[in-house]
Amino acid sequence: MSENTYFSPPSVSPATGAKLESIPEGIVPTTSSCTVSTDKVTLIPISSKERLDAKIGLLRDMIKHMETFNDYDGDKVAIAKLAARVVNEFDNDIIHVYNLSLKIVTDTSREIETLTYISLENLHLYSSRYKTILDSIIDIPTLIKAAIDSNILNHLPAQESIGYKTKLESRTVKLTVLRSEVENKLISVEAKIDHERRLAFDDDFTLVSRKKPVKREDPNPYDTRPKRFQSSHY
C-alpha cells in the first residue's frame, strides 16, 4: 500500500496569518483549464460550483461509512487495507475542496484588484461568491473531527493511524486559515457595498437640497403694489 507524504500543520495561527498555498493532490484528478460557462448569480464557474457540491456530498457519505466501519468482519489485514483506502480517499477529497476553494478565492481577489471601479451590482456578485465558498468549507472541520473520532482509524496499524490523524488535523488548520481569509475579504467587499450605498444616498439628498426654495415676502400693510399672485398671503 502506497504512502502519501504527511503534511504537518503550519507553524502560524489563523490570527497571525499564513501564506495560502494549494496542497499537492496526489491521485486526485484535476481538469485542464478551459473556457466554461459562468453562473451569473455567484460568478463562480458552474463546473467548479458543481464539483464543490459533489465533493462535499461525498465527504458526508464517507463519514456515515466510517461510523459503521466496525460492522466489517473477516481478515484484519484486508479490513486494514480497506480502512486505509477510505481514509485516503476522504483526505484526497478534502484536499480537492481546499484547492478548488483557494483557486476561486485567489482568482476573485486578483479580479477585484485589477478593476479601477466596481459597480454596486458587481460588488454584490463578489460578495455572493465569497459567501458560496464559506458555505462550502465551513462544515468541513466538523467532518474531519467526525472522521478522526470514528472507529475506522482503530483498524489501522498504530503508526499509520497516527499519520492519517496528523494529516487530517493539518487540513483543519489550513481550512481555518482559508476561512479567516475569505471572511476578511467578504468584510472588505461588504464595506465597499455600504460605501457605495451611502454615496448613492448622499447624491440623492444633494439633488433634493439643490432645489431653489420659493421666496415669499412677509405681508406689508404699507405696500400699495397690486397683490396679483400672492394675494392670499395678505
Coordinates of C-alpha atoms in Angstrom, one line a residue:
M1 CA 0.0 0.0 0.0
S2 CA 1.4 3.3 -1.1
E3 CA 2.0 6.0 1.4
N4 CA 1.3 9.7 0.8
T5 CA 3.6 12.3 2.2
Y6 CA 2.4 13.5 5.6
F7 CA 1.8 17.2 5.9
S8 CA 2.4 18.8 9.2
P9 CA 0.3 21.7 10.4
P10 CA 1.6 25.2 9.6
S11 CA 3.5 26.9 12.4
V12 CA 1.5 30.1 12.3
S13 CA -2.0 30.5 13.6
P14 CA -5.0 31.9 11.7
A15 CA -4.9 35.1 13.7
T16 CA -1.4 36.0 12.6
G17 CA -2.0 34.9 9.0
A18 CA -0.5 32.3 6.8
K19 CA 0.6 32.1 3.2
L20 CA -2.2 30.2 1.5
E21 CA -0.9 27.6 -0.8
S22 CA -2.6 24.7 -2.6
I23 CA -1.9 21.2 -1.3
P24 CA -0.4 18.6 -3.6
E25 CA -3.4 16.4 -4.6
G26 CA -1.6 13.2 -5.3
I27 CA -4.1 10.8 -7.0
V28 CA -6.9 13.3 -7.2
P29 CA -7.7 14.0 -10.9
T30 CA -7.8 17.6 -12.0
T31 CA -9.3 19.0 -15.1
S32 CA -7.3 21.0 -17.6
S33 CA -8.0 24.8 -17.9
C34 CA -10.7 25.5 -20.4
T35 CA -13.4 28.1 -21.1
V36 CA -16.6 27.2 -19.2
S37 CA -20.0 28.9 -18.8
T38 CA -20.4 31.2 -15.8
D39 CA -23.0 31.2 -13.0
K40 CA -24.4 34.7 -13.2
V41 CA -25.6 34.7 -9.7
T42 CA -22.3 33.9 -8.0
L43 CA -19.8 34.5 -10.8
I44 CA -18.3 31.1 -10.0
P45 CA -17.8 28.8 -13.0
I46 CA -20.7 26.3 -13.0
S47 CA -18.3 23.3 -13.3
S48 CA -16.4 24.5 -10.2
K49 CA -19.5 25.0 -8.1
E50 CA -20.9 21.6 -9.1
R51 CA -17.6 19.9 -8.2
L52 CA -17.6 21.6 -4.8
D53 CA -21.1 20.5 -4.1
A54 CA -20.4 17.0 -5.3
K55 CA -17.2 16.6 -3.2
I56 CA -18.9 17.8 0.0
G57 CA -21.7 15.4 -0.6
L58 CA -19.2 12.6 -0.9
L59 CA -17.5 13.7 2.3
R60 CA -20.8 13.5 4.2
D61 CA -21.5 10.0 2.8
M62 CA -18.0 8.8 3.7
I63 CA -18.4 9.9 7.3
K64 CA -21.5 7.7 7.6
H65 CA -19.5 4.8 6.1
M66 CA -16.6 5.4 8.6
E67 CA -19.0 5.5 11.6
T68 CA -20.3 2.0 10.7
F69 CA -16.9 0.5 9.8
N70 CA -16.9 -1.8 12.9
D71 CA -19.6 -3.8 11.2
Y72 CA -17.0 -5.4 9.0
D73 CA -15.7 -8.9 10.0
G74 CA -13.0 -11.0 8.4
D75 CA -9.4 -10.8 7.6
K76 CA -7.8 -8.0 9.7
V77 CA -5.2 -7.2 7.1
A78 CA -7.9 -6.9 4.4
I79 CA -10.0 -4.7 6.6
A80 CA -7.0 -2.5 7.4
K81 CA -6.3 -2.0 3.7
L82 CA -9.9 -1.1 3.1
A83 CA -9.9 1.3 6.0
A84 CA -6.7 3.0 4.7
R85 CA -8.2 3.4 1.3
V86 CA -11.4 5.0 2.7
V87 CA -9.4 7.4 4.9
N88 CA -7.0 8.2 2.0
E89 CA -9.9 9.0 -0.3
F90 CA -11.5 11.1 2.3
D91 CA -8.3 13.1 2.8
N92 CA -7.9 13.5 -1.0
D93 CA -11.5 14.9 -1.3
I94 CA -10.7 17.4 1.4
I95 CA -7.6 18.5 -0.4
H96 CA -9.6 18.8 -3.6
V97 CA -12.2 21.0 -2.0
Y98 CA -9.5 23.1 -0.3
N99 CA -7.5 23.6 -3.6
L100 CA -10.6 24.4 -5.6
S101 CA -11.9 26.9 -3.0
L102 CA -8.4 28.5 -2.7
K103 CA -8.3 28.9 -6.5
I104 CA -11.7 30.6 -6.6
V105 CA -10.7 33.0 -3.8
T106 CA -7.4 33.8 -5.4
D107 CA -8.9 34.4 -8.8
T108 CA -11.6 36.6 -7.2
S109 CA -9.1 38.7 -5.3
R110 CA -7.0 39.2 -8.4
E111 CA -10.0 40.2 -10.4
I112 CA -11.1 42.8 -7.9
E113 CA -7.6 44.2 -7.7
T114 CA -7.4 44.8 -11.5
L115 CA -10.6 46.8 -11.6
T116 CA -10.4 50.6 -11.2
Y117 CA -14.1 50.8 -10.4
I118 CA -16.6 48.1 -9.3
S119 CA -20.3 48.8 -9.6
L120 CA -22.7 48.1 -6.8
E121 CA -24.2 45.2 -8.7
N122 CA -20.8 43.6 -9.2
L123 CA -19.9 44.1 -5.6
H124 CA -23.0 42.1 -4.7
L125 CA -21.8 39.3 -7.1
Y126 CA -18.4 39.2 -5.5
S127 CA -20.0 39.1 -2.1
S128 CA -22.1 36.2 -3.2
R129 CA -19.0 34.4 -4.5
Y130 CA -17.2 34.6 -1.1
K131 CA -20.4 33.5 0.7
T132 CA -20.6 30.5 -1.5
I133 CA -17.0 29.5 -0.6
L134 CA -17.7 30.0 3.1
D135 CA -20.8 27.8 2.8
S136 CA -18.7 25.1 1.2
I137 CA -15.9 24.9 3.7
I138 CA -17.5 26.0 7.0
D139 CA -18.6 22.4 8.0
I140 CA -15.5 20.5 6.7
P141 CA -13.6 20.8 10.0
T142 CA -16.6 19.2 11.7
L143 CA -16.5 16.4 9.2
I144 CA -12.8 15.9 9.8
K145 CA -13.3 15.7 13.5
A146 CA -16.0 13.1 12.9
A147 CA -13.6 11.1 10.8
I148 CA -10.9 11.2 13.5
D149 CA -13.4 10.3 16.2
S150 CA -14.8 7.4 14.2
N151 CA -13.7 3.8 14.6
I152 CA -12.1 3.5 11.2
L153 CA -8.6 4.6 12.4
N154 CA -8.6 1.8 15.0
H155 CA -8.4 -0.7 12.2
L156 CA -5.0 0.7 11.0
P157 CA -1.6 0.0 12.4
A158 CA -0.7 2.4 15.2
Q159 CA 1.9 4.4 13.2
E160 CA -0.3 4.6 10.1
S161 CA -3.3 5.7 12.2
I162 CA -1.2 8.5 13.8
G163 CA 0.0 9.6 10.4
Y164 CA -3.5 9.9 9.0
K165 CA -4.7 11.7 12.1
T166 CA -1.8 14.2 11.8
K167 CA -2.7 14.8 8.1
L168 CA -6.4 15.3 8.8
E169 CA -5.6 17.7 11.7
S170 CA -3.3 19.7 9.4
R171 CA -6.2 20.0 6.9
T172 CA -8.3 21.6 9.7
V173 CA -5.6 24.2 10.3
K174 CA -5.4 25.1 6.6
L175 CA -9.2 25.3 6.3
T176 CA -9.4 27.5 9.3
V177 CA -6.8 29.9 7.8
L178 CA -8.6 29.9 4.5
R179 CA -11.9 30.6 6.2
S180 CA -10.4 33.5 8.0
E181 CA -9.0 34.9 4.8
V182 CA -12.4 34.6 3.0
E183 CA -14.2 36.2 5.9
N184 CA -11.8 39.2 5.8
K185 CA -12.3 39.6 2.1
L186 CA -16.0 39.4 2.5
I187 CA -15.9 42.1 5.1
S188 CA -13.9 44.3 2.8
V189 CA -16.4 43.8 -0.1
E190 CA -19.4 44.4 2.3
A191 CA -17.7 47.6 3.4
K192 CA -17.4 48.7 -0.2
I193 CA -21.1 47.9 -0.7
D194 CA -22.0 50.0 2.3
H195 CA -19.8 52.9 1.0
E196 CA -21.5 52.8 -2.5
R197 CA -24.9 52.8 -0.9
R198 CA -24.0 55.8 1.2
L199 CA -22.7 57.7 -1.9
A200 CA -25.9 56.9 -3.7
F201 CA -27.9 58.2 -0.8
D202 CA -25.8 61.4 -0.5
D203 CA -26.2 62.1 -4.2
D204 CA -30.0 61.8 -4.0
F205 CA -30.0 64.1 -0.9
T206 CA -27.8 66.6 -2.7
L207 CA -30.1 66.7 -5.7
V208 CA -33.1 67.4 -3.5
S209 CA -31.4 70.1 -1.4
R210 CA -30.3 71.9 -4.6
K211 CA -33.9 72.9 -5.5
K212 CA -34.3 76.6 -5.0
P213 CA -36.9 77.5 -2.4
V214 CA -39.8 79.7 -3.3
K215 CA -39.2 83.2 -1.8
R216 CA -42.2 84.5 -0.1
E217 CA -42.1 88.1 1.3
D218 CA -43.8 88.9 4.6
P219 CA -47.0 90.9 4.3
N220 CA -46.5 94.7 4.5
P221 CA -49.6 96.9 5.1
Y222 CA -47.8 99.9 3.7
D223 CA -47.1 98.2 0.3
T224 CA -49.6 99.6 -2.2
R225 CA -48.4 97.5 -5.1
P226 CA -51.0 95.1 -6.7
K227 CA -51.1 91.8 -5.0
R228 CA -51.8 89.7 -8.1
F229 CA -50.3 86.3 -7.5
Q230 CA -49.9 86.1 -3.7
S231 CA -53.0 87.9 -2.6
S232 CA -53.9 85.1 -0.3
H233 CA -50.9 85.9 1.9
Y234 CA -52.4 89.3 2.8

